[in-house]
Coordinates of C-alpha atoms in Angstrom, one line a residue:
M22 CA -58.9 68.6 27.4
I23 CA -55.2 67.9 27.2
K24 CA -55.6 65.1 29.7
G25 CA -58.4 63.5 27.6
Y26 CA -56.3 63.7 24.5
C27 CA -53.4 61.9 26.3
K28 CA -55.8 59.1 27.4
Q29 CA -57.0 58.7 23.8
S30 CA -53.5 58.6 22.5
I31 CA -52.6 55.9 25.0
H32 CA -55.6 53.9 24.0
M33 CA -54.7 54.2 20.3
G34 CA -51.1 53.2 21.1
I35 CA -52.3 50.1 22.9
I36 CA -54.6 49.1 20.0
F37 CA -51.8 49.6 17.5
A38 CA -49.4 47.6 19.6
G39 CA -51.9 44.8 19.7
F40 CA -52.3 44.8 16.0
L41 CA -48.5 44.9 15.6
G42 CA -48.1 41.9 17.9
L43 CA -50.7 40.0 16.0
F44 CA -49.0 40.7 12.7
T45 CA -45.5 39.9 13.9
T46 CA -46.3 36.8 16.0
G47 CA -49.9 35.6 15.7
C48 CA -49.9 34.2 12.2
V49 CA -46.5 32.5 12.6
L50 CA -46.8 30.7 15.9
G51 CA -47.1 26.9 16.0
V52 CA -47.0 24.4 13.1
T53 CA -49.0 24.9 9.9
K54 CA -49.9 21.7 8.1
A55 CA -49.5 22.4 4.4
K56 CA -50.6 20.3 1.4
V57 CA -47.7 19.2 -0.7
N58 CA -48.9 19.0 -4.3
H59 CA -47.8 19.8 -7.8
N60 CA -49.3 21.2 -11.0
Q61 CA -49.8 19.1 -14.2
L62 CA -46.5 17.9 -15.5
D63 CA -45.0 18.8 -18.8
H64 CA -46.4 16.6 -21.6
V65 CA -44.0 14.2 -23.4
E66 CA -44.8 13.6 -27.0
N67 CA -42.3 10.9 -27.8
K68 CA -43.0 8.3 -25.0
K69 CA -40.4 5.7 -24.0
E70 CA -41.1 2.1 -23.3
G71 CA -40.1 -0.1 -20.4
N72 CA -40.9 -1.4 -16.9
I73 CA -39.4 0.3 -13.9
L74 CA -39.8 -0.8 -10.3
V75 CA -39.8 2.2 -7.9
K76 CA -38.4 1.7 -4.5
Q77 CA -39.8 3.7 -1.6
F78 CA -37.6 6.8 -1.3
T79 CA -35.7 7.7 1.9
D80 CA -35.6 11.1 3.7
G81 CA -32.0 12.0 4.2
R82 CA -32.6 15.5 5.6
K83 CA -31.3 16.4 9.0
D84 CA -34.7 17.7 10.1
T85 CA -37.4 15.3 9.0
Q86 CA -40.1 16.6 11.3
Y87 CA -40.8 19.8 9.4
I88 CA -40.6 21.2 5.8
G89 CA -40.1 24.8 6.6
N90 CA -39.8 27.9 8.9
K91 CA -42.3 30.6 9.7
R92 CA -40.8 34.0 10.6
N93 CA -42.2 37.2 12.0
A94 CA -41.5 40.7 10.8
F95 CA -38.3 40.8 12.7
N96 CA -37.0 37.6 10.9
A97 CA -37.2 35.5 14.0
V98 CA -38.4 31.9 13.6
M99 CA -41.7 31.6 15.5
G100 CA -43.1 28.4 14.0
H101 CA -42.7 25.7 11.4
I102 CA -44.4 24.2 8.3
G103 CA -45.3 20.5 8.3
T104 CA -47.0 18.1 6.0
E105 CA -50.7 17.3 6.5
E106 CA -51.6 14.8 9.2
G107 CA -50.6 11.2 8.3
V108 CA -48.6 12.3 5.2
K109 CA -45.0 11.1 5.0
L110 CA -42.9 13.2 2.6
E111 CA -40.8 10.2 1.4
V112 CA -43.9 8.2 0.5
L113 CA -45.5 11.3 -1.3
L114 CA -42.3 12.0 -3.4
T115 CA -42.0 8.3 -4.3
K116 CA -45.5 8.6 -5.8
Y117 CA -44.8 11.8 -7.6
F118 CA -41.5 10.6 -9.2
A119 CA -43.4 7.5 -10.3
E120 CA -45.8 9.9 -12.0
A121 CA -42.9 11.6 -13.7
L122 CA -41.8 8.2 -15.0
K123 CA -45.3 7.5 -16.3
E124 CA -45.4 10.8 -18.1
A125 CA -42.1 9.8 -19.8
G126 CA -43.9 6.6 -21.0
Y127 CA -42.7 4.0 -18.6
N128 CA -44.8 1.5 -16.7
A129 CA -43.7 2.5 -13.2
V130 CA -44.7 0.3 -10.3
V131 CA -44.1 1.5 -6.8
Q132 CA -42.7 -1.3 -4.6
E133 CA -45.0 -1.8 -1.6
P134 CA -44.1 -3.8 1.5
G135 CA -44.9 -7.5 1.0
S136 CA -45.6 -7.1 -2.7
A137 CA -42.8 -9.4 -4.0
D138 CA -45.4 -11.9 -5.4
K139 CA -47.1 -9.2 -7.5
T140 CA -44.0 -7.6 -8.9
S141 CA -42.2 -10.9 -9.6
Q142 CA -44.6 -11.4 -12.5
V143 CA -43.2 -8.3 -14.3
K144 CA -39.8 -8.2 -16.0
F145 CA -38.4 -4.9 -14.9
D146 CA -35.6 -3.0 -16.8
A147 CA -34.4 -1.3 -13.7
L148 CA -35.1 -0.2 -10.2
L149 CA -35.4 3.5 -9.4
D150 CA -34.3 4.6 -5.9
G151 CA -34.3 8.1 -4.4
E152 CA -33.1 10.1 -1.4
I153 CA -34.6 13.4 -0.4
L154 CA -31.6 15.8 0.2
E155 CA -33.5 19.1 0.5
F156 CA -37.2 20.0 0.9
W157 CA -37.4 23.2 2.8
M158 CA -39.3 26.5 2.8
D159 CA -38.1 29.7 4.4
M160 CA -39.4 33.2 4.4
Y161 CA -38.8 36.9 5.1
W162 CA -41.1 39.2 3.3
S163 CA -41.0 36.7 0.5
A164 CA -41.1 32.9 0.6
W165 CA -38.8 30.5 -1.1
H166 CA -38.7 26.7 -1.3
V167 CA -35.9 24.3 -2.5
V168 CA -36.3 20.6 -3.5
T169 CA -33.4 18.4 -4.2
V170 CA -33.8 14.6 -4.7
K171 CA -30.9 12.2 -5.6
V172 CA -32.3 9.5 -7.9
K173 CA -30.5 6.5 -9.3
A174 CA -31.5 3.6 -11.6
V175 CA -30.1 0.3 -10.5
N176 CA -29.8 -3.0 -12.3
L177 CA -31.9 -5.5 -10.4
A178 CA -29.6 -8.5 -11.2
T179 CA -26.2 -7.0 -10.4
K180 CA -27.3 -4.1 -8.1
N181 CA -25.0 -1.9 -10.2
I182 CA -25.9 1.8 -10.5
L183 CA -26.7 2.4 -14.1
W184 CA -27.7 6.1 -13.9
E185 CA -27.6 8.8 -11.2
K186 CA -28.7 12.4 -11.0
E187 CA -29.7 15.1 -8.6
I188 CA -33.1 16.6 -9.4
R189 CA -33.6 20.1 -8.2
G190 CA -36.3 22.7 -8.2
E191 CA -36.6 26.2 -6.6
G192 CA -39.5 28.6 -6.2
K193 CA -39.9 32.1 -4.8
I194 CA -43.0 34.3 -4.3
D195 CA -43.8 37.6 -2.6
T196 CA -45.7 37.2 0.6
C197 CA -48.2 39.5 2.2
F198 CA -49.3 37.9 5.5
G199 CA -47.5 34.5 5.5
T200 CA -50.7 32.5 5.0
K201 CA -51.1 28.8 4.5
S202 CA -52.0 29.3 0.9
E203 CA -48.8 31.2 0.2
Y204 CA -46.8 28.4 1.8
E205 CA -48.5 25.9 -0.4
N206 CA -48.1 28.0 -3.5
V207 CA -44.3 28.3 -3.2
I208 CA -44.0 24.6 -2.3
N209 CA -46.1 23.7 -5.4
L210 CA -43.9 25.9 -7.6
A211 CA -40.6 24.4 -6.6
L212 CA -41.9 20.8 -6.6
T213 CA -43.4 21.2 -10.0
K214 CA -40.1 22.5 -11.4
A215 CA -38.3 19.5 -9.9
L216 CA -40.7 17.0 -11.3
N217 CA -40.6 18.5 -14.7
Q218 CA -36.9 18.2 -14.6
A219 CA -37.3 14.6 -13.7
V220 CA -39.7 14.1 -16.6
K221 CA -37.1 15.6 -18.9
E222 CA -34.4 13.3 -17.6
F223 CA -36.5 10.2 -17.7
S224 CA -37.7 10.9 -21.3
S225 CA -34.1 11.4 -22.5
E226 CA -32.3 8.9 -24.8
E227 CA -29.5 8.7 -22.3
F228 CA -31.8 7.4 -19.5
H229 CA -33.6 5.0 -21.8
K230 CA -30.5 3.5 -23.4
T231 CA -28.8 3.1 -20.0
I232 CA -31.6 1.2 -18.2
K233 CA -31.9 -1.2 -21.2
E234 CA -28.4 -2.3 -20.8
K235 CA -28.2 -5.8 -19.3
A236 CA -25.4 -7.5 -17.4
E237 CA -23.9 -10.5 -19.0
P238 CA -25.4 -13.6 -17.4
E239 CA -22.2 -15.6 -17.3
K240 CA -20.3 -12.9 -15.5
L241 CA -20.4 -12.0 -11.8
Q242 CA -19.1 -8.7 -10.7
K243 CA -17.0 -8.6 -7.5
S244 CA -15.4 -5.9 -5.6
S245 CA -11.8 -6.1 -4.5
G246 CA -10.6 -3.1 -2.5
N247 CA -11.1 -0.1 -4.8
M248 CA -11.0 -2.2 -8.0
L249 CA -14.1 -3.6 -9.7
Y250 CA -13.5 -6.7 -11.9
T251 CA -15.5 -9.6 -13.4
E252 CA -15.1 -13.3 -12.9
D253 CA -16.4 -16.1 -15.0
V254 CA -18.8 -18.3 -12.9
T255 CA -19.4 -20.9 -15.6

């Protein structure tokens, strides 16, 4: 009888170990392709006016292959989070920041390769450029995500930087099993916060006034060492 009890205990232990192994490694192995999306952006009542050309953003992160880690119950990295097949993060965030400009009231046109003929017919107030500095999710019994994008408005004629800001958003949620939907939820949360911050900046009087400033046509700015000066070209 004791011998039978021991056999049963061993079998239960093996089953428990199997479930523990599945919980601690099975759902975190490999790469999970997550959808990068955002919620509806904050509504702007007093819309601004103007035309802004949006240059394709660049991804300045050290690791551009993934957008996050997956960890087991012992806090060991067992896998990664990636974007969906064929989706480039820099292209996606360019589109989303253009949406933020549109919510602020601007006519935002994303610059596409070979589209010079189409965009030359529009008189743009400025060009918006951006660099992704952070876009990373990590987890350990909870999941958190950080988004940081450096954006700048550039005068198309002089190439001078008119306005520059770092847009940041953070999100954190409790996780139960580390599922794909949980990853997508926390990414959505942080990205929505970042984009709403962008909407707030783009709809400000400071941004609107700055991009409307025009360089004097009879002046040409030159750089001499660390000094910036103007020279008449007439």
